[in-house]
Short mmCIF file of C-alpha atoms in Angstrom, two decimals:
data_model
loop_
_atom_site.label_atom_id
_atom_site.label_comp_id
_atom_site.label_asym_id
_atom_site.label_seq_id
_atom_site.Cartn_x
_atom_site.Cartn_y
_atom_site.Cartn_z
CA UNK A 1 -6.43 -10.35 -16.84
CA UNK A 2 -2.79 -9.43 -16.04
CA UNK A 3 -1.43 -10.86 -13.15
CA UNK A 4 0.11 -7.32 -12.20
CA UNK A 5 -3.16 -5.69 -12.68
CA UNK A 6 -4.30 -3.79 -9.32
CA UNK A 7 -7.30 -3.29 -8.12
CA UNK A 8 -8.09 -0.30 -5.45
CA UNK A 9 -11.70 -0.95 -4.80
CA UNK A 10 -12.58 -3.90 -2.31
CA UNK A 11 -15.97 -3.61 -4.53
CA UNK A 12 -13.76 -5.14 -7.58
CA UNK A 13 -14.18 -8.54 -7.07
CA UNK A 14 -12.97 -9.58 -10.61
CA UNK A 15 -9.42 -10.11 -8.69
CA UNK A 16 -11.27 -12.15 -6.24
CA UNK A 17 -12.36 -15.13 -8.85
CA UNK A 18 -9.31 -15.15 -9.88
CA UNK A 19 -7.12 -15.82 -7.06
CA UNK A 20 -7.14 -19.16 -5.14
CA UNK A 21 -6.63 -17.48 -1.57
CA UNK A 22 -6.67 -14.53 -0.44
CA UNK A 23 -8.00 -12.80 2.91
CA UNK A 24 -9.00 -9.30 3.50
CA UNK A 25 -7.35 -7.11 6.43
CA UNK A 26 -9.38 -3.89 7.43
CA UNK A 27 -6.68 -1.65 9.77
CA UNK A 28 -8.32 0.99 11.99
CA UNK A 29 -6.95 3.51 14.00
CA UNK A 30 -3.63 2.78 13.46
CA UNK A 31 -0.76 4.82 15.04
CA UNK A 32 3.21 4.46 15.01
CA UNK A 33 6.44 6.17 14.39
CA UNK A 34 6.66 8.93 11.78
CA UNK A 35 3.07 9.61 11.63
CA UNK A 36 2.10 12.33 10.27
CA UNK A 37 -1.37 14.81 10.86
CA UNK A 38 -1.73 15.47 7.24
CA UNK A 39 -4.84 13.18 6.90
CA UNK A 40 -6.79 14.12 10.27
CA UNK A 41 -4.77 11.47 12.44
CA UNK A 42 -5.31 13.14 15.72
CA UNK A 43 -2.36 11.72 17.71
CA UNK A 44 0.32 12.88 15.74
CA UNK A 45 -1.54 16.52 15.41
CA UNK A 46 -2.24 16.85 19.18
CA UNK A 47 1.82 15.66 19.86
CA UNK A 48 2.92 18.22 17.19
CA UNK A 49 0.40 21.17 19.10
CA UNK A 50 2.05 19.83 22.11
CA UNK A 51 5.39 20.24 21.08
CA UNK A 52 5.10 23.66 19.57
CA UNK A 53 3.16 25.09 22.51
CA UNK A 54 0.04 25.71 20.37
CA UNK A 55 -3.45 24.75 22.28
CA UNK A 56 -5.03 21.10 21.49
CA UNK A 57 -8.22 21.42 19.41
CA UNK A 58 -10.25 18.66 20.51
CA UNK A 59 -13.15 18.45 17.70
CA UNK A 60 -17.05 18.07 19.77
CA UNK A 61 -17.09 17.31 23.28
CA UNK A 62 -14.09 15.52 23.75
CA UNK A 63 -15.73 12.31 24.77
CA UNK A 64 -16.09 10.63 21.86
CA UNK A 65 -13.90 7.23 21.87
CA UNK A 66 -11.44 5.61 19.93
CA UNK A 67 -9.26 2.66 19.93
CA UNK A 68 -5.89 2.64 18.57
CA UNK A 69 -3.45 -0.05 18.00
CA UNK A 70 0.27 0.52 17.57
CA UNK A 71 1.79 -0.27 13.99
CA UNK A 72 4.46 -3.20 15.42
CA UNK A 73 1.08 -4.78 16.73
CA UNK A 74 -0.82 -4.77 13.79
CA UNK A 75 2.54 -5.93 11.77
CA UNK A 76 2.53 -9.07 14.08
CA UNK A 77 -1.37 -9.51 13.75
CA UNK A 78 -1.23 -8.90 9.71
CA UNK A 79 2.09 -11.90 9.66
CA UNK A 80 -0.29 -14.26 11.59
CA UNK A 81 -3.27 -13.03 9.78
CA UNK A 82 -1.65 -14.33 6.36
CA UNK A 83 0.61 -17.61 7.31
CA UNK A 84 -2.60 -18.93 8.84
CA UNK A 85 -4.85 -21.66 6.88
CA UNK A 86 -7.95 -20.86 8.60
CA UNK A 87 -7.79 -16.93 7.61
CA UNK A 88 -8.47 -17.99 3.87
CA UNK A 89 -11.51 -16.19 2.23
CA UNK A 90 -12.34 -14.24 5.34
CA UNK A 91 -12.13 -10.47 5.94
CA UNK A 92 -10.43 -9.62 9.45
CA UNK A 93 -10.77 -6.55 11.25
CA UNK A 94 -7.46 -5.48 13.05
CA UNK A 95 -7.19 -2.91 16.01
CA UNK A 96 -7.78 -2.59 19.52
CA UNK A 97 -10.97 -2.94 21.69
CA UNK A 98 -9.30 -0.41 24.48
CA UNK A 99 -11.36 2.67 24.06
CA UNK A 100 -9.52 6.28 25.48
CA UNK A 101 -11.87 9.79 24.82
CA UNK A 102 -10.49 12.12 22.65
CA UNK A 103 -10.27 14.49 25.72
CA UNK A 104 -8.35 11.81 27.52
CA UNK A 105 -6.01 11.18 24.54
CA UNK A 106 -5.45 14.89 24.56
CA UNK A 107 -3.99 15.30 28.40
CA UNK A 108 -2.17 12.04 28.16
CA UNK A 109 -0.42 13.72 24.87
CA UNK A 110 0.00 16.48 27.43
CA UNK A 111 1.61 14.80 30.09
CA UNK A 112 3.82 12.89 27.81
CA UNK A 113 5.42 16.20 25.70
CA UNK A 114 5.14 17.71 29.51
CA UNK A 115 3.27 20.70 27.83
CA UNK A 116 1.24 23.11 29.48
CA UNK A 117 -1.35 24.09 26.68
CA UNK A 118 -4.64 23.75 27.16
CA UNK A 119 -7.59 21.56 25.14
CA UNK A 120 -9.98 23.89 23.46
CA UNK A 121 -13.40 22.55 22.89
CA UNK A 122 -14.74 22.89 18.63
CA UNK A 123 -18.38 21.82 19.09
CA UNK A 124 -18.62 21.16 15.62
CA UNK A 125 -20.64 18.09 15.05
CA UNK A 126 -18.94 14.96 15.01
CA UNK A 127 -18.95 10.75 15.49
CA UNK A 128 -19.72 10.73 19.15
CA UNK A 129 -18.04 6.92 18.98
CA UNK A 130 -16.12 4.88 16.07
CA UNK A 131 -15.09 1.38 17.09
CA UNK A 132 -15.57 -2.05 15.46
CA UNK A 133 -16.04 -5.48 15.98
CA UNK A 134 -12.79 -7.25 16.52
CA UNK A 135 -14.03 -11.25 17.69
CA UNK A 136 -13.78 -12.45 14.58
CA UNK A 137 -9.73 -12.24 14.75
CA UNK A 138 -9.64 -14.48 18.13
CA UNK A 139 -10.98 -17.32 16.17
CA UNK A 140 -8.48 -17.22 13.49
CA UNK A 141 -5.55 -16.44 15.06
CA UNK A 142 -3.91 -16.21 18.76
CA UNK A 143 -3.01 -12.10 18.85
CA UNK A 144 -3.93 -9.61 20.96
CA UNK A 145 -3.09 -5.68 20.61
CA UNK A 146 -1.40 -4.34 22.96
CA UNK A 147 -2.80 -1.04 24.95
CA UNK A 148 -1.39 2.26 23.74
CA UNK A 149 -1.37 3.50 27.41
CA UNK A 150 0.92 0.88 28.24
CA UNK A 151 3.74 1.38 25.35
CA UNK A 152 3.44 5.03 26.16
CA UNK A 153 4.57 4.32 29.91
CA UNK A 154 7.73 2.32 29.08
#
């Protein structure tokens, strides 16, 4: 096998039996700078409706959850993730465990472009909650995400 050969399945595990160490990082939710919409991310679409004064579409009932972490946290968790010995062989999931509603997320986008559209309601059906388990982190390393709501308040 070539040592530049890459593999874009985590189901390939020929790479695995090859390598001596290696650990697994699963990102979720994961928002930052220069994000764009293009791929359903739904903070940087409900900043850019906010922006341009077009309405928020807020996809079911608007109280489905999600957690996000901010890209500079996961950066620092992903550094500690990979210096540390006891991370070897494991897969880590990285994100946050602080939970905002969609509907939420949508005024606080609101408030923050100080935009007066309004949140309209498509019922299609949809997750009514997507989070993970994040413990498994806190025994391998010392790193905790910090809230969105509090970056967006500095």
């Amino acid at each position: 096998m070539a040592i530049n050969t890459v593999y874009t399945s985590v189901n390939d595990s020929r790479i695995f039996r090859k390598l001596r160490y290696y650990v697994i990082v699963r990102l979720f939710n994961t928002a930052g700078p220069r994000q764009v919409g293009q791929y359903g991310m739904v903070i940087p679409r409900f900043i850019e409706s906010a922006v341009s004064n077009k309405d928020i579409v807020v996809y079911g009932d608007g109280k489905q959850t999600r957690c996000f972490a901010h890209i500079f946290d996961v950066i620092e968790a992903i550094n500690l993730i990979a210096f540390a010995e006891n991370t070897i062989g494991k897969v880590i999931n990285v994100g946050n465990n602080n939970e905002i509603s969609i509907l939420d997320l949508a005024n606080r986008v609101k408030k923050l472009c100080n935009s007066c559209v309004s949140e309209i309601l498509d019922t299609n059906p949809s997750h009514s909650k997507q989070s993970t388990h994040w413990s498994k982190h806190k025994s391998v390393i010392v790193w905790e995400s910090v809230a969105i709501k509090e970056q967006s308040e500095e």
